[in-house]
Amino acid sequence: MTSDRSIVVDSLGVGLATGACGVSFGAISTASGLSVLQTCLISLLVFTGASQFAFVGIVASGGNPLTGALTATLLGSRNLFYGVSLAPRLDLDPLARLASAHVVIDESTAMAVTRDTRRQARLGFYWTGISIFVLWNLTTFVGALAGDAIGDPRTYGLDAAVGAAFLGLLWPRLATWKGRIVALVGAAVALGLVPVTSAGLPIVLGGGVAVLLGMLWRTRAAS
């Protein structure tokens, strides 16, 4: 059986690698027009990388912030399903469950669901989730200060970095052929809508189609 010490060490390693990416978000966000305070509040309150990059990308391209928020919510909805799978493994009381919900992310879920005991599942979940949260917010602040000094993101190619960073976060999730097909269909819908809709709507509608396709696939597999 894996030792508690090795779980903590692995969790901190994941936290260090993932949390450091907050520098990119901070720099891109402020260079795209958001203030340092707004950028830091997004990391504190939203705390899910793909959703944060999607919101910033839509706002930077001239889209409505409400559209950006809807897109971010759509992308972050996967954490709801993570919570459902984690609940019986962690077995927390209602108050602890509410307090822990904010650190239900891809990495903390992955480090918890593979454990043999409830104690080790909690170790993996909390050490990973909290370490990422702390480091992500610290590096967001550092990156935000740097991006605020940089200025116009187009001068340094940071406008393209939004899409690159988003893709970098998304790619590891596409481990199965079904996941790749869902992503390709969503991307095709979004690209097709670009010429006929306002900024931000293509990713919302494309993401909606991807979610519906994924749910349909899951329903058929379960039946």
PDB file of N, CA and C in Angstrom, residues 14 27 44 46 52 55 69 73 78-79 86 106 119 148 151 170 175 181 196 201-202 207 219:
ATOM      1  N   VAL A  14       2.443  17.810  -7.577  1.00  0.00           N
ATOM      2  CA  VAL A  14       1.377  18.232  -8.489  1.00  0.00           C
ATOM      3  C   VAL A  14       1.005  19.689  -8.219  1.00  0.00           C
ATOM      4  N   ALA A  27      -0.398  37.276 -15.981  1.00  0.00           N
ATOM      5  CA  ALA A  27       0.197  38.155 -16.990  1.00  0.00           C
ATOM      6  C   ALA A  27      -0.760  38.403 -18.152  1.00  0.00           C
ATOM      7  N   LEU A  44      -9.042  33.855  -6.986  1.00  0.00           N
ATOM      8  CA  LEU A  44      -9.533  33.512  -5.648  1.00  0.00           C
ATOM      9  C   LEU A  44     -10.922  32.903  -5.684  1.00  0.00           C
ATOM     10  N   VAL A  46     -12.952  32.040  -8.629  1.00  0.00           N
ATOM     11  CA  VAL A  46     -13.281  31.053  -9.666  1.00  0.00           C
ATOM     12  C   VAL A  46     -12.422  29.803  -9.490  1.00  0.00           C
ATOM     13  N   GLN A  52     -10.935  30.280 -16.231  1.00  0.00           N
ATOM     14  CA  GLN A  52     -10.333  31.598 -16.102  1.00  0.00           C
ATOM     15  C   GLN A  52      -9.750  32.076 -17.432  1.00  0.00           C
ATOM     16  N   PHE A  55     -12.599  33.010 -19.857  1.00  0.00           N
ATOM     17  CA  PHE A  55     -13.204  34.307 -19.540  1.00  0.00           C
ATOM     18  C   PHE A  55     -12.321  35.454 -20.033  1.00  0.00           C
ATOM     19  N   ALA A  69     -18.558  34.976 -18.586  1.00  0.00           N
ATOM     20  CA  ALA A  69     -18.923  34.298 -17.344  1.00  0.00           C
ATOM     21  C   ALA A  69     -19.710  33.025 -17.618  1.00  0.00           C
ATOM     22  N   THR A  73     -18.582  29.283 -16.607  1.00  0.00           N
ATOM     23  CA  THR A  73     -19.459  28.410 -15.823  1.00  0.00           C
ATOM     24  C   THR A  73     -19.661  27.073 -16.518  1.00  0.00           C
ATOM     25  N   ARG A  78     -17.912  20.720 -14.972  1.00  0.00           N
ATOM     26  CA  ARG A  78     -17.402  19.359 -14.795  1.00  0.00           C
ATOM     27  C   ARG A  78     -17.052  19.094 -13.333  1.00  0.00           C
ATOM     28  N   ASN A  79     -16.718  20.160 -12.588  1.00  0.00           N
ATOM     29  CA  ASN A  79     -16.361  19.980 -11.185  1.00  0.00           C
ATOM     30  C   ASN A  79     -17.541  19.470 -10.361  1.00  0.00           C
ATOM     31  N   LEU A  86     -16.539  12.171  -5.657  1.00  0.00           N
ATOM     32  CA  LEU A  86     -15.691  12.304  -4.482  1.00  0.00           C
ATOM     33  C   LEU A  86     -16.464  12.131  -3.171  1.00  0.00           C
ATOM     34  N   ASP A 106      -9.595  19.220 -11.234  1.00  0.00           N
ATOM     35  CA  ASP A 106      -9.101  18.018 -11.900  1.00  0.00           C
ATOM     36  C   ASP A 106      -8.034  17.305 -11.079  1.00  0.00           C
ATOM     37  N   ARG A 119      -8.787   7.683   4.435  1.00  0.00           N
ATOM     38  CA  ARG A 119      -7.751   8.558   4.973  1.00  0.00           C
ATOM     39  C   ARG A 119      -6.810   9.027   3.864  1.00  0.00           C
ATOM     40  N   ASP A 148       0.720  43.834 -16.037  1.00  0.00           N
ATOM     41  CA  ASP A 148       0.336  45.241 -15.946  1.00  0.00           C
ATOM     42  C   ASP A 148       1.462  46.143 -16.447  1.00  0.00           C
ATOM     43  N   GLY A 151       1.778  45.889 -20.700  1.00  0.00           N
ATOM     44  CA  GLY A 151       0.899  46.722 -21.526  1.00  0.00           C
ATOM     45  C   GLY A 151       0.144  45.918 -22.568  1.00  0.00           C
ATOM     46  N   LEU A 170      -6.358  22.044 -21.688  1.00  0.00           N
ATOM     47  CA  LEU A 170      -7.378  21.126 -22.189  1.00  0.00           C
ATOM     48  C   LEU A 170      -6.797  19.818 -22.690  1.00  0.00           C
ATOM     49  N   ALA A 175      -7.819  12.195 -23.288  1.00  0.00           N
ATOM     50  CA  ALA A 175      -7.051  10.953 -23.275  1.00  0.00           C
ATOM     51  C   ALA A 175      -7.734   9.830 -24.042  1.00  0.00           C
ATOM     52  N   ILE A 181     -13.250  13.252 -30.031  1.00  0.00           N
ATOM     53  CA  ILE A 181     -14.354  13.486 -30.972  1.00  0.00           C
ATOM     54  C   ILE A 181     -15.274  14.580 -30.437  1.00  0.00           C
ATOM     55  N   VAL A 196     -20.760  34.583 -37.867  1.00  0.00           N
ATOM     56  CA  VAL A 196     -22.162  35.002 -37.803  1.00  0.00           C
ATOM     57  C   VAL A 196     -22.634  35.358 -36.399  1.00  0.00           C
ATOM     58  N   LEU A 201     -19.821  34.158 -28.091  1.00  0.00           N
ATOM     59  CA  LEU A 201     -20.911  33.208 -28.291  1.00  0.00           C
ATOM     60  C   LEU A 201     -20.472  31.896 -28.945  1.00  0.00           C
ATOM     61  N   PRO A 202     -19.539  31.917 -29.905  1.00  0.00           N
ATOM     62  CA  PRO A 202     -19.142  30.633 -30.509  1.00  0.00           C
ATOM     63  C   PRO A 202     -18.660  29.602 -29.505  1.00  0.00           C
ATOM     64  N   GLY A 207     -19.333  24.801 -26.844  1.00  0.00           N
ATOM     65  CA  GLY A 207     -19.198  24.059 -25.602  1.00  0.00           C
ATOM     66  C   GLY A 207     -20.500  23.370 -25.208  1.00  0.00           C
ATOM     67  N   THR A 219     -25.018   8.463 -21.427  1.00  0.00           N
ATOM     68  CA  THR A 219     -26.314   7.841 -21.200  1.00  0.00           C
ATOM     69  C   THR A 219     -26.431   6.518 -21.956  1.00  0.00           C
TER      70      THR A 219
END
